[in-house]
Amino acid sequence: MLKIDFGSGYNPKEGYKTCDITKAPYLNYYYDVSNNEIIGLKENTVDKFHLRNVIHHIKDIDIVINKLYTYLKMDGTIKIIECRKEYYKSNFF
């Protein structure tokens, strides 16, 4: 089962592979923003994506989420956890 914590940086959810926009050596996957792709990942291979406090950093949410769906298996899931409304401005990038 392939589970990816998208935007996890150095602190992924336990049991999940890491994926972020940096090319840090501790990451399992690199998300190439300019090409909207996860380098080294094939389509229809991911069981679960976990996005924790990531959405407010994404400029075009629709493009990124639609791309993540291409990596999901048919019965895969995307779980999104975002900051509460009263904290949104302090977390906005």
PDB file of C-alpha atoms in Angstrom:
ATOM      1  CA  MET A   1       0.000   0.000   0.000  1.00  0.00           C
ATOM      2  CA  LEU A   2       1.435   3.374  -1.041  1.00  0.00           C
ATOM      3  CA  LYS A   3       0.498   6.286   1.217  1.00  0.00           C
ATOM      4  CA  ILE A   4       1.967   9.746   0.613  1.00  0.00           C
ATOM      5  CA  ASP A   5       1.974  12.741   2.937  1.00  0.00           C
ATOM      6  CA  PHE A   6       1.899  15.527   0.335  1.00  0.00           C
ATOM      7  CA  GLY A   7       3.609  18.692   1.588  1.00  0.00           C
ATOM      8  CA  SER A   8       4.944  16.856   4.619  1.00  0.00           C
ATOM      9  CA  GLY A   9       8.437  18.284   4.547  1.00  0.00           C
ATOM     10  CA  TYR A  10      10.527  16.559   7.206  1.00  0.00           C
ATOM     11  CA  ASN A  11       7.523  15.608   9.381  1.00  0.00           C
ATOM     12  CA  PRO A  12       5.345  13.021   7.584  1.00  0.00           C
ATOM     13  CA  LYS A  13       2.402  11.201   9.060  1.00  0.00           C
ATOM     14  CA  GLU A  14       3.565   7.875  10.465  1.00  0.00           C
ATOM     15  CA  GLY A  15       3.501   5.119   7.856  1.00  0.00           C
ATOM     16  CA  TYR A  16       3.468   7.572   4.943  1.00  0.00           C
ATOM     17  CA  LYS A  17       6.099   8.424   2.339  1.00  0.00           C
ATOM     18  CA  THR A  18       7.194  12.060   2.061  1.00  0.00           C
ATOM     19  CA  CYS A  19       6.557  14.442  -0.824  1.00  0.00           C
ATOM     20  CA  ASP A  20       7.283  18.165  -0.977  1.00  0.00           C
ATOM     21  CA  ILE A  21       8.436  20.973  -3.268  1.00  0.00           C
ATOM     22  CA  THR A  22      12.048  20.849  -2.128  1.00  0.00           C
ATOM     23  CA  LYS A  23      14.668  18.370  -3.289  1.00  0.00           C
ATOM     24  CA  ALA A  24      15.773  17.551   0.250  1.00  0.00           C
ATOM     25  CA  PRO A  25      17.570  14.196   0.560  1.00  0.00           C
ATOM     26  CA  TYR A  26      15.157  12.930   3.232  1.00  0.00           C
ATOM     27  CA  LEU A  27      12.137  13.137   0.894  1.00  0.00           C
ATOM     28  CA  ASN A  28      10.813  10.122  -0.959  1.00  0.00           C
ATOM     29  CA  TYR A  29       9.221  12.187  -3.746  1.00  0.00           C
ATOM     30  CA  TYR A  30       9.658  15.668  -5.173  1.00  0.00           C
ATOM     31  CA  TYR A  31       6.683  17.691  -6.432  1.00  0.00           C
ATOM     32  CA  ASP A  32       7.784  19.755  -9.434  1.00  0.00           C
ATOM     33  CA  VAL A  33       5.586  22.861  -9.261  1.00  0.00           C
ATOM     34  CA  SER A  34       6.509  24.124 -12.732  1.00  0.00           C
ATOM     35  CA  ASN A  35       5.416  20.879 -14.424  1.00  0.00           C
ATOM     36  CA  ASN A  36       2.714  19.907 -11.897  1.00  0.00           C
ATOM     37  CA  GLU A  37       4.061  16.411 -11.406  1.00  0.00           C
ATOM     38  CA  ILE A  38       5.506  14.201  -8.713  1.00  0.00           C
ATOM     39  CA  ILE A  39       8.893  13.052  -9.952  1.00  0.00           C
ATOM     40  CA  GLY A  40       9.342   9.276  -9.832  1.00  0.00           C
ATOM     41  CA  LEU A  41       5.675   8.479  -9.241  1.00  0.00           C
ATOM     42  CA  LYS A  42       3.485   6.637 -11.736  1.00  0.00           C
ATOM     43  CA  GLU A  43      -0.210   7.299 -12.275  1.00  0.00           C
ATOM     44  CA  ASN A  44      -2.774   5.032 -10.578  1.00  0.00           C
ATOM     45  CA  THR A  45      -0.316   3.833  -7.914  1.00  0.00           C
ATOM     46  CA  VAL A  46      -1.233   5.757  -4.732  1.00  0.00           C
ATOM     47  CA  ASP A  47      -3.705   4.406  -2.190  1.00  0.00           C
ATOM     48  CA  LYS A  48      -3.859   7.492   0.036  1.00  0.00           C
ATOM     49  CA  PHE A  49      -2.757  11.108  -0.066  1.00  0.00           C
ATOM     50  CA  HIS A  50      -2.646  13.048   3.192  1.00  0.00           C
ATOM     51  CA  LEU A  51      -2.489  16.871   3.026  1.00  0.00           C
ATOM     52  CA  ARG A  52      -2.064  18.595   6.374  1.00  0.00           C
ATOM     53  CA  ASN A  53      -1.970  22.410   6.396  1.00  0.00           C
ATOM     54  CA  VAL A  54      -0.914  22.478   2.754  1.00  0.00           C
ATOM     55  CA  ILE A  55      -3.872  23.785   0.740  1.00  0.00           C
ATOM     56  CA  HIS A  56      -3.459  27.417   1.805  1.00  0.00           C
ATOM     57  CA  HIS A  57       0.065  27.366   0.316  1.00  0.00           C
ATOM     58  CA  ILE A  58      -1.102  26.233  -3.130  1.00  0.00           C
ATOM     59  CA  LYS A  59      -1.653  28.951  -5.722  1.00  0.00           C
ATOM     60  CA  ASP A  60      -3.992  26.951  -8.013  1.00  0.00           C
ATOM     61  CA  ILE A  61      -5.686  24.313  -5.888  1.00  0.00           C
ATOM     62  CA  ASP A  62      -7.790  22.839  -8.706  1.00  0.00           C
ATOM     63  CA  ILE A  63      -4.766  22.074 -10.886  1.00  0.00           C
ATOM     64  CA  VAL A  64      -2.843  20.374  -8.064  1.00  0.00           C
ATOM     65  CA  ILE A  65      -5.784  18.343  -6.701  1.00  0.00           C
ATOM     66  CA  ASN A  66      -6.749  17.185 -10.193  1.00  0.00           C
ATOM     67  CA  LYS A  67      -3.161  16.041 -10.728  1.00  0.00           C
ATOM     68  CA  LEU A  68      -3.146  14.153  -7.419  1.00  0.00           C
ATOM     69  CA  TYR A  69      -6.248  12.290  -8.596  1.00  0.00           C
ATOM     70  CA  THR A  70      -4.274  10.977 -11.585  1.00  0.00           C
ATOM     71  CA  TYR A  71      -1.851   9.291  -9.177  1.00  0.00           C
ATOM     72  CA  LEU A  72      -4.614   7.667  -7.131  1.00  0.00           C
ATOM     73  CA  LYS A  73      -5.748   4.117  -7.612  1.00  0.00           C
ATOM     74  CA  MET A  74      -9.425   3.699  -8.495  1.00  0.00           C
ATOM     75  CA  ASP A  75     -10.446   3.335  -4.820  1.00  0.00           C
ATOM     76  CA  GLY A  76      -7.798   5.739  -3.459  1.00  0.00           C
ATOM     77  CA  THR A  77      -8.491   8.668  -1.139  1.00  0.00           C
ATOM     78  CA  ILE A  78      -7.256  12.192  -0.542  1.00  0.00           C
ATOM     79  CA  LYS A  79      -7.556  13.429   3.040  1.00  0.00           C
ATOM     80  CA  ILE A  80      -7.251  17.182   3.556  1.00  0.00           C
ATOM     81  CA  ILE A  81      -6.759  18.777   6.966  1.00  0.00           C
ATOM     82  CA  GLU A  82      -6.578  22.561   6.960  1.00  0.00           C
ATOM     83  CA  CYS A  83      -6.189  25.284   9.581  1.00  0.00           C
ATOM     84  CA  ARG A  84      -9.252  26.720  11.280  1.00  0.00           C
ATOM     85  CA  LYS A  85     -10.772  29.859   9.813  1.00  0.00           C
ATOM     86  CA  GLU A  86      -9.649  32.109  12.683  1.00  0.00           C
ATOM     87  CA  TYR A  87      -6.013  31.053  12.087  1.00  0.00           C
ATOM     88  CA  TYR A  88      -6.129  31.179   8.308  1.00  0.00           C
ATOM     89  CA  LYS A  89      -4.550  34.638   7.845  1.00  0.00           C
ATOM     90  CA  SER A  90      -1.610  33.803  10.079  1.00  0.00           C
ATOM     91  CA  ASN A  91      -0.997  30.610   8.074  1.00  0.00           C
ATOM     92  CA  PHE A  92      -1.582  32.057   4.614  1.00  0.00           C
ATOM     93  CA  PHE A  93       1.362  32.074   2.220  1.00  0.00           C
TER      94      PHE A  93
END
